[in-house]
CSV table of C-alpha atoms and ligand atoms in Angstrom, one decimal:
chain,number,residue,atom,x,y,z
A,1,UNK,CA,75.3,146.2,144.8
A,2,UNK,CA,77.0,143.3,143.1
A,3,UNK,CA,80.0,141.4,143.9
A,4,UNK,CA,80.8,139.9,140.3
A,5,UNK,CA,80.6,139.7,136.9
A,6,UNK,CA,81.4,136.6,135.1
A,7,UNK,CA,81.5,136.5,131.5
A,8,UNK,CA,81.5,133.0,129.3
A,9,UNK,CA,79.7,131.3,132.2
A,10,UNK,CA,78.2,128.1,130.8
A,11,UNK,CA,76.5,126.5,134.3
A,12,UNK,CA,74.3,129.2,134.7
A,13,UNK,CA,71.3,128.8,132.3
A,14,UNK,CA,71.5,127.6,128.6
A,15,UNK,CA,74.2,128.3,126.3
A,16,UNK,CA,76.8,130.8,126.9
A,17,UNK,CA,76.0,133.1,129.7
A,18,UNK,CA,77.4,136.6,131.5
A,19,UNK,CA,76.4,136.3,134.8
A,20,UNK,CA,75.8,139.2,137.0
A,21,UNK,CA,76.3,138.2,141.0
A,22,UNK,CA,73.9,140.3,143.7
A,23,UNK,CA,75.4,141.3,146.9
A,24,UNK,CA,73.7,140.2,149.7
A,25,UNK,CA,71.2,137.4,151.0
A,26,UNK,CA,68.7,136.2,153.1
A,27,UNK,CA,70.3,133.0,153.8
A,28,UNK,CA,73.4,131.9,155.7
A,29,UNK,CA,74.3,128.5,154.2
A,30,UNK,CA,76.7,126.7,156.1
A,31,UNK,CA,78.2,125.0,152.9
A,32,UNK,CA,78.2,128.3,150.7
A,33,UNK,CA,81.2,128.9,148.3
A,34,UNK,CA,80.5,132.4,147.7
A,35,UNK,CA,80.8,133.8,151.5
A,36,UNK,CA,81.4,137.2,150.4
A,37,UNK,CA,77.9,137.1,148.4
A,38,UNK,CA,76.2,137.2,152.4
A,39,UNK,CA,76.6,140.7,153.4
A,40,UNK,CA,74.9,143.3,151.4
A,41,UNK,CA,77.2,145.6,152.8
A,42,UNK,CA,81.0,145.5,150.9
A,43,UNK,CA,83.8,143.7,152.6
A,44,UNK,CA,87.7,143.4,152.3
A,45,UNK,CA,89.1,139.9,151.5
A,46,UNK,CA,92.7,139.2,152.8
A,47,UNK,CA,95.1,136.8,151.3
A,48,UNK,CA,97.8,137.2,153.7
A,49,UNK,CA,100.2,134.4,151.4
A,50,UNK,CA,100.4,137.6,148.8
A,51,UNK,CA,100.7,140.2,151.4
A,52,UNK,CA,104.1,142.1,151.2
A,53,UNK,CA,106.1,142.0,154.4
A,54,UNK,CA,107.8,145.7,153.7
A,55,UNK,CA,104.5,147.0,152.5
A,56,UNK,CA,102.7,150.0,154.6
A,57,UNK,CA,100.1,151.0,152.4
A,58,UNK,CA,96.8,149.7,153.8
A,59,UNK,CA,97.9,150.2,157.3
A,60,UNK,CA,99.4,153.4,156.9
A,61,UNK,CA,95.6,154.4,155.3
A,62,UNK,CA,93.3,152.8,157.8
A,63,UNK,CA,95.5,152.2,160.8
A,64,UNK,CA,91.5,152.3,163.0
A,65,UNK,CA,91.2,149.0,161.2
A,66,UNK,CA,94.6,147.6,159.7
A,67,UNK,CA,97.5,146.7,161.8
A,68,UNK,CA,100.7,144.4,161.1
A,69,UNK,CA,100.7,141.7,163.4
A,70,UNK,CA,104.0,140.1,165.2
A,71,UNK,CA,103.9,137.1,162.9
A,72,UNK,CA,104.0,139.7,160.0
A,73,UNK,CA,99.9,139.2,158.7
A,74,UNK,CA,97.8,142.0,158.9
A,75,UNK,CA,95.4,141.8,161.9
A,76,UNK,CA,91.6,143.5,160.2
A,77,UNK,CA,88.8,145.0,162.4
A,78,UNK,CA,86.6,144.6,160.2
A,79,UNK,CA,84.0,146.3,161.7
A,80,UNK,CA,85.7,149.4,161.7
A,81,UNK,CA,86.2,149.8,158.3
A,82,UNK,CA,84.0,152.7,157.2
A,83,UNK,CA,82.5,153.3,153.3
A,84,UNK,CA,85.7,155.7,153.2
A,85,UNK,CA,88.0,153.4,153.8
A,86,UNK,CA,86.3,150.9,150.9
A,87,UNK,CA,86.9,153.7,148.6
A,88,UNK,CA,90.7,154.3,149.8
A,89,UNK,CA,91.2,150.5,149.9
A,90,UNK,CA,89.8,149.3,146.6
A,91,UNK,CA,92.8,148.7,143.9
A,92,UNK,CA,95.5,150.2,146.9
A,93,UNK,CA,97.0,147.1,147.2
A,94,UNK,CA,99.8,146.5,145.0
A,95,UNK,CA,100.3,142.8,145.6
A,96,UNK,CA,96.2,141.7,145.3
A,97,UNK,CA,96.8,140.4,148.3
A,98,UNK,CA,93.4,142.8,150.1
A,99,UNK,CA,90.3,143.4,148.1
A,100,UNK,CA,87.5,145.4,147.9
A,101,UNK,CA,84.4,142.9,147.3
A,102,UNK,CA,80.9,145.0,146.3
A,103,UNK,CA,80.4,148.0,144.3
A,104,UNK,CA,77.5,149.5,143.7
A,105,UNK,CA,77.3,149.4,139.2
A,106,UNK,CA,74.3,151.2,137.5
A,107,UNK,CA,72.4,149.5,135.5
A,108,UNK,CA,73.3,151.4,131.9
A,109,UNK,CA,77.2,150.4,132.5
A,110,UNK,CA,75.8,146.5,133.6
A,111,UNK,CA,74.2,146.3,130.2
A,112,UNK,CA,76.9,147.7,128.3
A,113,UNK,CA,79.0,144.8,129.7
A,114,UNK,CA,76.7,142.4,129.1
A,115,UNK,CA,75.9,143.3,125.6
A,116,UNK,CA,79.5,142.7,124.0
A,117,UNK,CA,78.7,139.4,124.3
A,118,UNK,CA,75.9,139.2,122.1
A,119,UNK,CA,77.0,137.1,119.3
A,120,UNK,CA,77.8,134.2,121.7
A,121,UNK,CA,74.5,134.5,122.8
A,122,UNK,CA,72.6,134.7,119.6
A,123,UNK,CA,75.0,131.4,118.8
A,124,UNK,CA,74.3,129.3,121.7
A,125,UNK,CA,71.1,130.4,122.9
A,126,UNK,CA,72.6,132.0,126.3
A,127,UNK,CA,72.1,135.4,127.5
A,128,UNK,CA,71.8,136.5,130.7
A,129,UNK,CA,71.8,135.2,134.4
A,130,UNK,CA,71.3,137.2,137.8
A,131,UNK,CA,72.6,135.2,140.6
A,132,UNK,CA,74.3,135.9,143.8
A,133,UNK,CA,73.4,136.2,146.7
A,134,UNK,CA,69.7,136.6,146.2
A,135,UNK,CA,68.9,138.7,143.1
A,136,UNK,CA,65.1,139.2,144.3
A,137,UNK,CA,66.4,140.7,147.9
A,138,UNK,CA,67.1,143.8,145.2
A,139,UNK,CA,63.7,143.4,143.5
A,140,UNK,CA,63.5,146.5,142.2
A,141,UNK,CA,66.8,146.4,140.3
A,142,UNK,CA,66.9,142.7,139.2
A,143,UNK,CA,63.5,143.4,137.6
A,144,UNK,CA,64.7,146.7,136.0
A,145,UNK,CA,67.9,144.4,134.7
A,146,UNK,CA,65.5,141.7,133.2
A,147,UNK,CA,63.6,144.1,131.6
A,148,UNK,CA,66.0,145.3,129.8
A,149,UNK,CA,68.0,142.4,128.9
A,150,UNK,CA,64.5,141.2,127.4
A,151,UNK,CA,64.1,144.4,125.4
A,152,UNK,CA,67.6,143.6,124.2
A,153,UNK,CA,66.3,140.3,122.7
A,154,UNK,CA,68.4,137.9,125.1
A,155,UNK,CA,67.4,135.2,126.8
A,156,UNK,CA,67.2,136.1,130.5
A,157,UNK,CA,67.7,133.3,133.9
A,158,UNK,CA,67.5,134.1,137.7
A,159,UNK,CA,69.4,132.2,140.5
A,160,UNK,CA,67.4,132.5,143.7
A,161,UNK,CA,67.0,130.3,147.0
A,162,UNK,CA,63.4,131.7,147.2
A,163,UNK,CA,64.2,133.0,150.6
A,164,UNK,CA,62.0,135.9,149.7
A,165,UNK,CA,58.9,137.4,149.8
A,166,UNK,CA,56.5,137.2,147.3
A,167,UNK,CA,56.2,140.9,146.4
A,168,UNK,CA,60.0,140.9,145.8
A,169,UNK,CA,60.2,138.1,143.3
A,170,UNK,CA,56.8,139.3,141.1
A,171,UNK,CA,58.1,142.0,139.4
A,172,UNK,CA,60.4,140.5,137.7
A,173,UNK,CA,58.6,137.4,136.7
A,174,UNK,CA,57.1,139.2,133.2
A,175,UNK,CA,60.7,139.6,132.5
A,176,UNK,CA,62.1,136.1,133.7
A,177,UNK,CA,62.2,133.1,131.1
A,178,UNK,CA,63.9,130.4,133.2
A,179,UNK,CA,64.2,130.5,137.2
A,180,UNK,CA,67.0,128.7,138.5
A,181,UNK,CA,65.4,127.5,141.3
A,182,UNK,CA,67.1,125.7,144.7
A,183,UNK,CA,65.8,123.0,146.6
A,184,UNK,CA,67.7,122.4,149.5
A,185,UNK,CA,65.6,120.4,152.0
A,186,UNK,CA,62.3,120.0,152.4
A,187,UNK,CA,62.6,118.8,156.5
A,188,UNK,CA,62.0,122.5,158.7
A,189,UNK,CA,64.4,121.9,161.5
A,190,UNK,CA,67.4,120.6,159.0
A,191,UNK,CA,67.0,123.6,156.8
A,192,UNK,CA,67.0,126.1,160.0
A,193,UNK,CA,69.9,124.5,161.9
A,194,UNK,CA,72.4,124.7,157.8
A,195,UNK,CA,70.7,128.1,156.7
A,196,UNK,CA,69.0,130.5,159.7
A,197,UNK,CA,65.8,129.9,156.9
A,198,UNK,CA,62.6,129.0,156.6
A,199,UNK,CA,61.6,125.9,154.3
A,200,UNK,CA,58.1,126.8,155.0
A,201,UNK,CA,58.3,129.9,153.0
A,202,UNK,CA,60.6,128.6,150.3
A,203,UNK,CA,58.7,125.4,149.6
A,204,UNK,CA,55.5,128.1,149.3
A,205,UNK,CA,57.2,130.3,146.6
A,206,UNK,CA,57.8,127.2,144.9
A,207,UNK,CA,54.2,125.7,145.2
A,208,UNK,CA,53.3,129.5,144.1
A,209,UNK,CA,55.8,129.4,141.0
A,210,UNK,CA,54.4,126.5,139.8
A,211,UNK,CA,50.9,127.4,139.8
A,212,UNK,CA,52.0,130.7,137.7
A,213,UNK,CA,53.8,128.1,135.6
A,214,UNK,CA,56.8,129.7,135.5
A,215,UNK,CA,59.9,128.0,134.1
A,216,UNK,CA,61.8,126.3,136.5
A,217,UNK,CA,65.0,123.9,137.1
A,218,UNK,CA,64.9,122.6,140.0
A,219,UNK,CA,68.7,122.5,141.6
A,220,UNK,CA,69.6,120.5,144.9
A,221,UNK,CA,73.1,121.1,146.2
A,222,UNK,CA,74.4,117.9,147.9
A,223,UNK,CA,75.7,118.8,150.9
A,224,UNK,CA,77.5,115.9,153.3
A,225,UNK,CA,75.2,115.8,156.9
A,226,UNK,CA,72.4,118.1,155.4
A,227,UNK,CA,70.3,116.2,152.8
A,228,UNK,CA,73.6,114.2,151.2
A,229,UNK,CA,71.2,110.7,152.0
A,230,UNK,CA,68.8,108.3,150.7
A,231,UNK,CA,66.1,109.5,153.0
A,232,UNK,CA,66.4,113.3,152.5
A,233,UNK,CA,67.1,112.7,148.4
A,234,UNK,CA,63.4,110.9,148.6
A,235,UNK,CA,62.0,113.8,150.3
A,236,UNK,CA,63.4,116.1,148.0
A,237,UNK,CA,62.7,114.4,144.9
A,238,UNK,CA,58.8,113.4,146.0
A,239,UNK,CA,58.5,117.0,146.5
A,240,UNK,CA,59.8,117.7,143.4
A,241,UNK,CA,57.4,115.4,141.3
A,242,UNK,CA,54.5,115.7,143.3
A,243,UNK,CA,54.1,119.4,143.8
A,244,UNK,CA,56.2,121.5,141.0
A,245,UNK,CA,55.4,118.7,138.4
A,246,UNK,CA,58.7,119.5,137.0
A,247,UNK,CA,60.3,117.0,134.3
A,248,UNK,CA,63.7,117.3,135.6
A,249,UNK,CA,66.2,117.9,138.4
A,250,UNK,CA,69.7,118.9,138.9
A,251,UNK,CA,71.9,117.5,141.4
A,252,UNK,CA,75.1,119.4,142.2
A,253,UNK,CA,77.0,117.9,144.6
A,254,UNK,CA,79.3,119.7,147.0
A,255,UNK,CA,82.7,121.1,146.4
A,256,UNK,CA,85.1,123.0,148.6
A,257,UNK,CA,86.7,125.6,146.0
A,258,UNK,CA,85.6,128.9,147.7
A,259,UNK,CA,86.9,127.3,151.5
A,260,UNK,CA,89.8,129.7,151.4
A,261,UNK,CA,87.7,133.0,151.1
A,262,UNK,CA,86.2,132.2,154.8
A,263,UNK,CA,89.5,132.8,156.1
A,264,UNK,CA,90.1,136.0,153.9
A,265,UNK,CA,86.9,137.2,154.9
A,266,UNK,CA,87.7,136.4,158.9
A,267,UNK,CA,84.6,134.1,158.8
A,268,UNK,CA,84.5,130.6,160.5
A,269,UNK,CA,83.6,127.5,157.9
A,270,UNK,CA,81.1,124.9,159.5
A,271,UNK,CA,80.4,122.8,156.4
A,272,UNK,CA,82.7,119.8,155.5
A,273,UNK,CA,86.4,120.4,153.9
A,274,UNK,CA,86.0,117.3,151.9
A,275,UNK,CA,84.0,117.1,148.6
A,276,UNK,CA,81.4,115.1,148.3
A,277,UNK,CA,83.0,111.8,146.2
A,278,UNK,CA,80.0,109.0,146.4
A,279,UNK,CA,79.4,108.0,143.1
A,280,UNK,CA,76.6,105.4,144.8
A,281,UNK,CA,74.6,107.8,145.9
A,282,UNK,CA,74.5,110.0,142.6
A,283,UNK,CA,73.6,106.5,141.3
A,284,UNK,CA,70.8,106.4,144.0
A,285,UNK,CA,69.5,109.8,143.1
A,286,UNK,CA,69.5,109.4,139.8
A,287,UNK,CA,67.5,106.0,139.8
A,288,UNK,CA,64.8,107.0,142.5
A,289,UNK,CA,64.1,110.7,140.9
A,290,UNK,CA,63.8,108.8,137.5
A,291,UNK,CA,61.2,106.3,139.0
A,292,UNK,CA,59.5,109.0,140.1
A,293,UNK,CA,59.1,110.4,136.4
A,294,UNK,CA,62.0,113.0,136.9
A,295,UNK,CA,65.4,113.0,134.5
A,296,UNK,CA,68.3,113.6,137.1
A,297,UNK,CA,70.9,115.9,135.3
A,298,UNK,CA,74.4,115.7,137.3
A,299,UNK,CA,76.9,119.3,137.2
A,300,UNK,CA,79.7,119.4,138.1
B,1,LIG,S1,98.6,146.9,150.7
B,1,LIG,FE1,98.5,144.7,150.2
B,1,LIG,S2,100.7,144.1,150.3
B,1,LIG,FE2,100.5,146.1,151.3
B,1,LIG,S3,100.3,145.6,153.5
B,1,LIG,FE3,98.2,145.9,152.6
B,1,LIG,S4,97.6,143.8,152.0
B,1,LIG,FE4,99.8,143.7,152.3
């Protein structure tokens, strides 16, 4: 079940990149810019400043769910929208104004997407990247994808939070040359009350992944009243260098692009609206992760 494919993607791993975007995960980040990416089920997003006023269609289809509201948006239940109605609803609209996010892709048509892209690949030293979501929560099919994107020759990269169990990240690891790894917090109570997780168990996958010497970046988001501070930085960066002995880390601080798709998805936003714009403390976090041996790579 994915919810996107991105060709051309050049954040996602080394050179040029298709990234493939898993459906579902096992974390509930209060800052997360791909909302639709929680739920493995699929969802309809609703941009009611596109939505036709004379229009019918989606109502007329699924009036259990759809309605027109006085003030002329459409009013969704969207818990009583059933896999039928996905099926009715998905390219209906004529305006793009309601979506259809998830479909469930085999793997042959995946790589026969992925594959056009070969010659950037070969050129740049990209390839691909499973992302998402959480790629591992669908172990079975994110190794299967690996596999054969290795026996294709490319270069292959996994986004995960490590919110997973062991036995769901394994299989794939014969597969796997780079794990994008994230680091969010290393302080149990902080990473509950911004995620519903565990650090426990992600900071053990991590310990683990090391061991096994897999390759890993280590990425922190920078998120403003989670860890966007000198103390938590420290934390994250001693963890970093003391138990991953990894060279380098990446610090992406927080944006606000995917705000709007709360709203479309009838979902509440809890993180801050404003980006995080405090050059100081990129400074900070640059200086202390390099005195602690670590080269701090900024993305944007
Ligand atoms: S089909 Fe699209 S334009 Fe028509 S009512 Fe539904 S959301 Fe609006």
């Amino acid at each position: 079940m994915l919810f996107n494919l991105q060709r051309y993607s050049t954040h996602d791993g080394p050179g040029i990149r298709t990234v493939v975007f898993f459906k579902g995960c096992t974390l509930a980040c209060r800052w997360c810019q791909n909302p639709e990416s929680r739920s493995p089920q699929r969802q309809v997003l609703y941009d009611a400043r596109l939505c036709l006023s004379a229009c019918t269609l989606c109502a007329e289809r699924c009036p259990h769910a759809i309605a027109r509201q006085e003030d002329g948006t459409l009013a969704i239940e969207h818990e009583n929208l059933t896999e039928a109605d996905y099926d009715i609803l998905r390219g209906l609209c004529p305006s793009d104004a309601l979506n259809v996010c998830g479909e469930a892709i085999d793997l042959d048509a995946i790589m026969e997407q992925v594959l056009r892209d070969r010659p950037y690949y070969e050129r740049t030293g990209g390839g691909l990247t499973l992302s998402g979501g959480e790629p591992f929560l669908q172990a079975g099919n994110c190794a299967a994808l690996l596999a054969r994107a290795q026996a294709a020759g490319l270069h292959t990269a996994v986004e995960s939070c490590l919110q997973v169990r062991w036995s769901n990240i394994e299989p794939s690891l014969p597969h796997l040359d780079l794990l994008l790894a994230d680091l969010k917090h290393v302080d149990a109570k902080r990473f509950h009350a911004w995620t519903g997780g565990s650090v426990g168990h992600v900071l053990d996958n991590l310990r683990r992944l090391s061991r096994q010497r897999v390759a890993m970046t280590i990425r922190v988001p920078l998120i403003p009243d989670f860890n966007a501070d000198a103390d938590s930085i420290r934390s994250i960066v001693d963890f970093a260098a003391d138990e991953l002995g990894v060279k380098e880390i990446h610090f992406l601080p927080y944006h606000t692009l995917g705000v709007q798709k709360y709203a479309q998805l009838g979902m509440p936003y809890l993180a801050s609206r404003q980006a995080l714009d405090t050059p100081e403390l990129l400074a900070y976090a640059e200086s202390y992760a390099s005195s602690r041996g670590l080269a701090a790579i900024l993305r944007g």
